[in-house]
Amino acid sequence: MSGFARGPRSLRSRIAIWYTLLLLVTIAVVGIVLGVEARRVVLDGARAATDRVGSDIARIASNSETIGALGDALPADRELALPGNLERWSSPSTFVEIDNRDGYPLAKSSNMGAVAFSSASAPAKKGTSYSVEQTPLGPILVRAERLSLASGAGLVVKVGVRLDLYYATLDRLRTSLAIVLVVAAVAVVIASFALASSAIKPIDELSRKIGEIGADRLDRRVAWPQRDDEVGRLARSFDAMLARLEESFARERRFISDASHELKTPLTVINANAQLLERWGDRDPAIRSESLQAIVAESSALAVMVNGMLTLAKAESGDAIPRKPVALEEIVTEAVLAARGRAASKGLTLEAENRVPGGHAVVMGEPHLLRQAVTNLVDNALKFTERGRVSVALGIAGGAATLDVSDTGIGIDEGALAHIFDRFFRADASHSRAIEGQGLGLAIVRSIVRLHGGTVEAQRQATGGSRFRITLPLAAPSSSPSHDVSRAAE
Ligand code: ADP
């Protein structure tokens, strides 16, 4: 029980103290109730003893036939008062006294000697009363019954039994009870502390194991599969949390290393061109113009990348975004209108189709983020398509809004499909063809869609080209977008 050295503030001590107090109070209450009950049972025994004798005498006194059987035909009061007649009821612990109606003793059993019962113990009217009298013979329970005889005479029959014998029995009973209760109390104290100790032990062990796991050892686990109780569940939840933490730490490390790597290239180009400018810029106008162009292009790419990283960080921060009803047909129209110029310059057809019955698909979300997600998909489709068309279709499937962006471009390799939503991932084709990009666009799309409780998936189309599908939960029917939906999708 070394754990108790931790003081009364420890959970273990508090549980033990509360157990002990509760059980001690229970034991005390049981003790008091049993003590009172034992006294009642013992005194009931004494009372029954006086009743037996008292009712026997009363029966004889009120039945003239029986009186005759005593010897001769004297009136009952006289008959009972005859010397020796009361001895048949007396014993070393039972005393009998017959008083007249005024309380004057007519006769007593010989074992009473000079002692007489108090005249106050008789009931005032017909009936029976009980009282405890302290006499030179010891404490005596006196039963006094007032009788009215057929002859008109009145009698008080008093029967006493010595209580000291009953008290001795009661004392023995109470002593045994006290011993049992004290033993129980000691056992309860020991059991409470032992119980509290064993209840808290697994928690101690768990906190020790958890204490050994620091931020640099996130690969470790509490691993307590054999326990199926609350502590086992706590350990499993803790392990699951560790796994999530480890994954998130690893993701952050990967992000930082990828980001530094990606930032290094444009920075190196900018630096090299700045050095060229410094050395030759004054003398060679061609070098000056080329270097400046390179610096402008790389710094713009850098700004785009940093912007993308900020959007990604915002979407993945886990902070709640302000949500309002957003009409997806409007988002699609805006994204398509914005990309129209780029499509035209590449000679591509860009079309939007609204297959939603009634035309309106409303989701709860942040319109700027949703527009960014659609824009990224449309931009990619235009970027990776040289001939043909790019189409955006809005629809409803399985009670959710669907937004498909399809193109007739280079398509996505089977091997790349699993990775295209990873940060900084770019399929080989996009590198070799020197298509600009940082590999952040699809990661941003996925984060935004997840933030809105939706999913995004990519497919390689059988006819060539790719198809991306965003699925978003529809808003409750009562929600309606704050702006005009009438000018939505074409
Ligand atoms: P970026 O376009 O800046 O390279 P993204 O994250 O948007 O980065 O895309 C990641 C990669 O996925 C691209 O480099 C490209 O290889 C592939 N990809 C994305 N969209 C398409 C598309 N519509 N057709 C073919 N490949 C695509």
XYZ file of C-alpha atoms and ligand atoms in Angstrom:
517
model
C 0.000 0.000 0.000
C 2.895 2.296 -0.652
C 0.643 4.376 -2.889
C -1.079 5.898 0.120
C 2.049 7.898 0.825
C 0.777 10.131 -2.004
C -1.493 11.972 0.407
C -5.200 12.520 0.803
C -5.419 14.296 -2.547
C -4.663 11.111 -4.474
C -7.630 9.405 -6.099
C -6.708 6.170 -4.369
C -6.850 7.725 -0.864
C -10.081 9.525 -1.615
C -11.794 6.357 -2.852
C -10.516 4.420 0.180
C -11.615 7.115 2.642
C -15.073 7.370 1.105
C -15.508 3.576 1.048
C -14.408 3.385 4.702
C -16.669 6.203 5.872
C -19.656 4.814 4.015
C -19.198 1.296 5.333
C -18.445 2.461 8.900
C -21.633 4.512 8.947
C -23.524 1.464 7.635
C -21.988 -0.735 10.332
C -22.802 1.843 13.047
C -26.433 2.086 11.915
C -26.737 -1.722 11.769
C -25.169 -1.927 15.271
C -27.611 0.590 16.750
C -30.638 -1.065 15.137
C -29.534 -4.553 16.272
C -28.835 -3.283 19.834
C -32.278 -1.709 20.131
C -33.924 -4.756 18.610
C -32.075 -7.130 20.982
C -33.279 -5.099 23.999
C -36.845 -5.240 22.678
C -36.691 -9.023 22.119
C -35.225 -9.657 25.600
C -37.778 -7.416 27.371
C -40.569 -9.040 25.329
C -39.410 -12.355 26.830
C -39.649 -10.929 30.367
C -43.056 -9.440 29.601
C -44.335 -12.774 28.246
C -43.192 -14.466 31.479
C -45.261 -12.032 33.596
C -48.195 -12.408 31.182
C -48.270 -16.171 31.587
C -48.504 -15.983 35.398
C -50.737 -12.870 35.479
C -53.345 -14.233 33.083
C -53.377 -17.560 34.932
C -54.196 -15.811 38.235
C -56.771 -13.547 36.523
C -58.487 -16.563 34.993
C -58.777 -18.299 38.381
C -59.895 -15.124 40.167
C -62.738 -14.515 37.743
C -63.954 -18.151 37.582
C -65.771 -19.326 40.715
C -65.650 -22.997 39.641
C -61.887 -22.908 39.557
C -61.778 -21.072 42.872
C -63.716 -23.969 44.339
C -61.006 -26.240 43.080
C -58.486 -24.340 45.192
C -59.982 -25.746 48.320
C -63.176 -24.166 49.648
C -65.790 -21.664 48.562
C -64.197 -18.430 49.799
C -64.546 -15.288 47.646
C -61.741 -15.059 45.162
C -59.899 -12.208 46.878
C -59.853 -14.011 50.161
C -58.997 -17.306 48.535
C -55.973 -15.846 46.682
C -54.812 -14.074 49.832
C -54.608 -17.268 51.850
C -51.015 -17.986 52.913
C -49.256 -20.366 50.550
C -51.760 -20.054 47.688
C -49.454 -17.743 45.700
C -46.462 -20.078 46.013
C -47.637 -22.222 43.094
C -46.822 -19.268 40.776
C -43.662 -17.974 42.438
C -40.133 -19.074 41.570
C -36.634 -17.702 42.376
C -37.150 -15.149 39.613
C -40.957 -14.650 39.739
C -42.804 -12.721 42.436
C -46.567 -12.408 43.002
C -48.411 -9.796 45.041
C -52.197 -9.340 45.452
C -53.384 -5.852 46.438
C -56.881 -4.704 47.286
C -58.495 -2.100 45.032
C -56.777 0.706 47.040
C -53.328 -0.724 46.488
C -52.942 -2.215 49.931
C -51.074 -5.586 49.742
C -53.336 -8.506 50.773
C -50.810 -11.238 50.075
C -47.298 -11.758 48.587
C -45.306 -14.780 47.563
C -42.899 -15.693 50.314
C -39.776 -15.018 48.135
C -40.547 -11.279 48.305
C -39.767 -11.042 52.024
C -40.416 -7.516 53.268
C -40.326 -6.062 49.728
C -43.587 -4.692 48.257
C -44.223 -3.380 44.759
C -44.999 0.295 44.366
C -48.718 1.123 44.585
C -48.221 3.595 41.739
C -47.646 0.770 39.243
C -51.347 -0.294 39.197
C -53.472 0.976 36.340
C -56.148 3.475 37.467
C -58.983 1.615 35.687
C -59.546 -1.994 34.612
C -56.620 -3.241 32.541
C -52.921 -4.087 32.635
C -49.784 -1.983 32.909
C -46.044 -2.748 32.932
C -43.255 -0.900 34.754
C -39.666 -1.498 35.797
C -39.093 -1.091 39.536
C -35.739 -0.844 41.284
C -36.112 -2.985 44.406
C -33.689 -4.453 46.979
C -34.142 -7.689 44.948
C -32.773 -5.931 41.875
C -34.523 -4.451 38.836
C -37.946 -6.072 38.392
C -40.453 -5.856 35.529
C -43.852 -5.568 37.265
C -47.095 -6.455 35.485
C -50.090 -5.003 37.348
C -53.659 -6.019 36.373
C -56.781 -4.544 37.975
C -59.628 -7.077 38.183
C -63.291 -6.564 39.084
C -64.681 -9.754 40.581
C -68.230 -11.061 40.279
C -68.638 -10.486 44.023
C -68.081 -6.779 43.435
C -64.655 -6.857 45.087
C -61.686 -5.260 43.245
C -58.206 -6.756 43.089
C -54.822 -5.772 41.678
C -52.687 -8.765 40.683
C -48.994 -7.885 40.413
C -46.512 -10.287 38.885
C -42.824 -9.375 38.788
C -39.870 -11.028 37.096
C -36.230 -10.299 37.858
C -34.672 -8.401 35.006
C -31.035 -8.909 35.974
C -31.023 -12.325 34.283
C -32.498 -10.802 31.125
C -30.056 -7.890 31.364
C -27.176 -10.359 31.611
C -28.401 -12.066 28.433
C -28.731 -8.659 26.764
C -25.195 -7.673 27.859
C -23.790 -10.899 26.437
C -25.641 -10.318 23.200
C -24.422 -6.739 22.939
C -20.830 -7.717 23.688
C -20.882 -10.360 20.934
C -22.465 -7.851 18.577
C -19.850 -5.209 19.408
C -17.005 -7.687 18.790
C -18.475 -8.702 15.432
C -18.979 -5.069 14.409
C -15.471 -3.980 15.428
C -13.957 -6.911 13.492
C -16.165 -5.988 10.523
C -15.079 -2.340 10.760
C -11.383 -3.271 10.767
C -11.951 -5.631 7.847
C -13.816 -2.876 6.018
C -10.970 -0.372 6.477
C -8.395 -2.874 5.212
C -10.632 -4.022 2.354
C -11.404 -0.416 1.311
C -7.745 0.478 1.015
C -6.917 -2.792 -0.753
C -9.851 -2.329 -3.140
C -8.953 1.292 -3.899
C -5.367 0.188 -4.479
C -6.287 -2.536 -6.944
C -8.825 -0.278 -8.699
C -6.259 2.462 -9.233
C -3.306 0.185 -10.046
C -4.052 -0.104 -13.796
C -4.436 3.686 -14.005
C -1.043 4.075 -12.316
C 0.440 1.642 -14.794
C -1.199 3.449 -17.701
C 0.074 6.844 -16.584
C 3.575 5.367 -16.171
C 3.462 3.950 -19.703
C 2.113 7.225 -21.095
C 4.801 9.119 -19.191
C 7.462 7.153 -21.080
C 6.102 8.345 -24.438
C 7.463 11.764 -25.326
C 7.002 13.928 -28.435
C 10.123 12.333 -29.926
C 8.824 8.778 -29.375
C 5.441 8.976 -31.057
C 6.013 5.594 -32.710
C 5.584 3.899 -29.303
C 2.198 2.601 -28.132
C 0.651 1.758 -24.768
C -0.484 -1.550 -26.395
C -2.762 -3.136 -23.835
C -4.995 -5.321 -26.007
C -5.642 -7.929 -23.298
C -7.573 -5.447 -21.138
C -11.203 -5.102 -22.104
C -12.308 -2.727 -19.341
C -12.446 1.078 -19.085
C -8.666 1.323 -18.686
C -8.177 -0.908 -21.735
C -10.467 1.341 -23.751
C -8.621 4.419 -22.494
C -5.320 2.822 -23.570
C -6.731 2.047 -27.028
C -8.063 5.611 -27.429
C -4.670 6.912 -26.393
C -2.957 4.656 -28.944
C -5.335 5.853 -31.655
C -4.567 9.459 -30.702
C -0.822 8.713 -30.818
C -1.239 7.208 -34.300
C -3.049 10.343 -35.481
C -0.422 12.577 -33.899
C 2.392 10.582 -35.446
C 0.753 10.772 -38.854
C 0.113 14.487 -38.527
C 3.704 15.151 -37.355
C 5.008 13.107 -40.288
C 2.737 15.023 -42.687
C 3.976 18.343 -41.329
C 7.616 17.240 -41.652
C 6.975 16.068 -45.206
C 5.216 19.328 -46.036
C 8.072 21.438 -44.685
C 10.698 19.423 -46.550
C 8.639 19.408 -49.802
C 7.904 23.128 -49.472
C 11.564 24.024 -48.854
C 12.579 21.885 -51.808
C 9.974 23.480 -54.096
C 10.810 27.011 -52.914
C 14.524 26.427 -53.447
C 14.294 26.095 -57.255
C 12.699 29.493 -58.053
C 14.849 31.147 -55.378
C 17.992 29.707 -56.976
C 16.876 30.958 -60.413
C 16.108 34.421 -58.987
C 19.453 34.508 -57.230
C 21.407 33.413 -60.314
C 19.668 36.011 -62.503
C 20.206 38.726 -59.892
C 23.957 37.905 -59.966
C 23.935 38.059 -63.786
C 22.239 41.431 -63.587
C 24.762 42.661 -61.073
C 27.677 41.621 -63.241
C 26.461 42.225 -66.819
C 23.271 44.187 -66.455
C 24.864 47.597 -67.120
C 26.771 46.422 -70.156
C 24.500 43.906 -71.931
C 20.876 44.966 -72.493
C 19.947 41.442 -73.735
C 21.154 39.816 -70.501
C 19.425 42.531 -68.479
C 16.083 41.959 -70.199
C 16.342 38.115 -69.999
C 17.368 38.174 -66.346
C 14.598 40.570 -65.430
C 12.050 38.403 -67.270
C 13.285 35.299 -65.470
C 13.133 37.080 -62.089
C 9.588 38.313 -62.779
C 8.427 34.840 -63.908
C 10.026 32.993 -60.973
C 8.876 35.485 -58.360
C 5.312 35.268 -59.754
C 5.481 31.470 -59.540
C 6.807 31.836 -56.002
C 3.894 34.115 -55.088
C 1.396 31.605 -56.568
C 3.004 28.780 -54.612
C 3.055 30.691 -51.325
C -0.572 31.662 -51.922
C -1.453 28.015 -52.532
C 0.353 26.951 -49.381
C -1.563 29.547 -47.370
C -4.903 28.353 -48.774
C -3.938 24.775 -48.002
C -2.903 25.690 -44.463
C -6.203 27.525 -43.997
C -8.258 24.616 -45.316
C -6.355 22.105 -43.182
C -6.162 24.172 -40.015
C -9.301 22.519 -38.688
C -10.718 25.941 -37.793
C -14.438 26.174 -38.366
C -15.166 28.192 -41.525
C -18.127 30.536 -41.775
C -20.809 28.611 -43.662
C -23.779 29.844 -45.582
C -26.031 28.400 -48.260
C -24.112 28.441 -51.552
C -25.729 27.840 -54.969
C -23.293 25.543 -56.801
C -24.673 26.558 -60.227
C -23.396 30.088 -59.533
C -19.970 28.824 -58.530
C -19.756 26.793 -61.761
C -20.879 29.746 -63.900
C -18.292 32.052 -62.334
C -15.434 29.542 -62.688
C -16.330 28.853 -66.332
C -16.659 32.563 -67.177
C -13.244 33.275 -65.643
C -11.587 30.464 -67.677
C -13.259 31.302 -70.978
C -10.361 33.469 -72.220
C -7.738 30.802 -71.546
C -9.836 28.119 -73.275
C -10.294 30.342 -76.313
C -6.559 31.110 -76.548
C -5.848 27.342 -76.654
C -8.694 26.723 -79.137
C -10.564 24.535 -76.642
C -14.325 24.306 -76.146
C -15.355 25.072 -72.572
C -18.908 24.196 -71.659
C -21.062 24.016 -68.519
C -24.081 21.779 -68.055
C -26.648 21.850 -65.260
C -28.358 18.451 -64.846
C -29.910 19.264 -61.480
C -33.711 18.865 -61.536
C -35.047 22.367 -60.900
C -31.614 23.830 -61.580
C -30.546 24.615 -58.016
C -28.028 22.649 -55.956
C -27.421 24.344 -52.594
C -24.690 23.322 -50.164
C -23.574 24.843 -46.865
C -20.095 26.275 -47.228
C -17.672 29.085 -47.903
C -18.200 30.384 -51.501
C -14.607 31.606 -52.070
C -13.107 28.267 -51.097
C -15.642 26.346 -53.200
C -14.925 28.598 -56.201
C -11.202 28.010 -55.713
C -11.728 24.220 -55.783
C -13.724 24.346 -59.056
C -11.280 26.840 -60.592
C -8.314 24.569 -59.780
C -9.985 21.607 -61.529
C -10.947 23.703 -64.593
C -7.412 25.223 -64.741
C -5.850 21.745 -64.652
C -8.214 20.465 -67.343
C -7.251 23.387 -69.619
C -3.570 22.989 -68.751
C -3.403 19.282 -69.583
C -5.618 19.407 -72.720
C -4.283 20.416 -76.123
C -7.285 19.555 -78.316
C -10.982 19.004 -77.758
C -13.140 20.157 -74.929
C -13.388 20.758 -71.219
C -16.820 20.372 -69.674
C -18.181 21.080 -66.219
C -21.408 19.279 -65.231
C -23.467 19.836 -62.113
C -25.836 17.052 -60.997
C -27.390 15.129 -58.106
C -26.490 11.535 -57.212
C -27.405 9.569 -54.091
C -28.864 12.651 -52.417
C -25.613 14.647 -52.827
C -24.491 17.332 -55.260
C -21.940 16.173 -57.868
C -19.629 18.384 -59.848
C -17.762 16.731 -62.751
C -14.864 18.348 -64.598
C -13.938 16.286 -67.693
C -11.405 16.911 -70.418
C -10.047 15.310 -73.570
C -6.432 15.877 -72.547
C -3.436 13.692 -71.759
C -5.223 11.725 -69.030
C -3.656 10.347 -65.865
C -1.491 7.209 -65.588
C -2.839 4.380 -63.420
C 0.231 4.690 -61.186
C -0.213 8.431 -60.719
C -3.928 8.206 -59.853
C -3.193 7.230 -56.258
C -0.919 10.220 -55.673
C -2.297 13.159 -57.619
C -3.997 14.638 -54.541
C -0.717 14.610 -52.542
C 1.027 17.911 -51.997
C 3.704 18.771 -54.568
C 2.935 15.658 -56.617
C 3.276 16.112 -60.357
C 2.969 13.255 -62.809
C 5.979 12.667 -65.053
C 4.117 13.900 -68.113
C 3.598 17.338 -66.641
C 7.329 17.681 -65.884
C 8.517 16.458 -69.267
C 6.135 18.707 -71.099
C 7.321 21.609 -68.985
C 3.775 22.512 -68.038
C 3.911 25.043 -65.261
C 2.578 24.084 -61.844
C 3.640 23.380 -58.298
C 1.647 20.245 -57.486
C -0.506 22.043 -54.903
C -3.740 22.558 -56.885
C -5.320 19.136 -56.277
C -4.155 18.996 -52.639
C -5.993 22.293 -52.147
C -9.112 20.886 -53.872
C -9.109 17.842 -51.592
C -8.660 19.915 -48.420
C -11.464 22.314 -49.371
C -13.843 19.476 -50.276
C -13.073 17.607 -47.047
C -13.657 20.803 -45.095
C -17.158 20.830 -46.598
C -17.803 17.195 -45.670
C -17.444 15.976 -49.268
C -15.142 13.797 -51.375
C -13.174 14.192 -54.588
C -12.007 11.458 -56.946
C -10.129 11.275 -60.220
C -10.717 8.893 -63.111
C -8.996 8.066 -66.328
C -11.645 8.182 -69.046
C -11.960 5.272 -71.461
C -11.955 7.727 -74.369
C -8.777 9.401 -73.056
C -8.633 12.476 -70.881
C -9.537 12.702 -67.219
C -12.629 13.214 -65.144
C -12.649 14.684 -61.629
C -15.799 14.385 -59.485
C -16.496 16.451 -56.376
C -19.388 15.194 -54.223
C -20.831 17.555 -51.606
C -23.690 17.041 -49.112
C -26.732 19.115 -50.017
C -27.966 21.750 -47.570
C -31.273 21.171 -45.749
C -34.182 22.047 -48.077
C -35.081 25.149 -46.003
C -31.645 26.746 -46.683
C -31.506 29.120 -49.601
C -28.496 31.091 -50.866
C -28.297 34.720 -49.843
C -27.710 35.929 -53.393
C -29.748 35.771 -56.538
C -29.745 32.281 -58.054
C -31.777 33.235 -61.085
C -28.685 34.245 -63.006
C -26.955 30.948 -62.239
C -25.789 28.269 -64.665
C -26.285 28.621 -68.286
P -0.111 21.166 -60.781
O -1.230 21.205 -61.742
O 0.259 22.477 -60.265
O 1.024 20.354 -61.210
P -1.993 19.729 -59.206
O -1.971 19.321 -57.816
O -3.102 20.578 -59.674
O -0.620 20.404 -59.510
O -1.943 18.439 -60.106
C -1.052 17.406 -59.763
C -0.758 16.548 -60.952
O -1.899 15.817 -61.338
C -0.410 17.355 -62.184
O 0.945 17.694 -62.172
C -0.750 16.400 -63.282
O 0.290 15.483 -63.458
C -1.939 15.649 -62.738
N -3.201 16.237 -63.249
C -4.008 17.099 -62.603
N -5.091 17.403 -63.363
C -4.959 16.728 -64.510
C -5.747 16.619 -65.722
N -6.892 17.267 -65.858
N -5.273 15.815 -66.701
C -4.122 15.140 -66.539
N -3.341 15.192 -65.449
C -3.744 15.984 -64.445
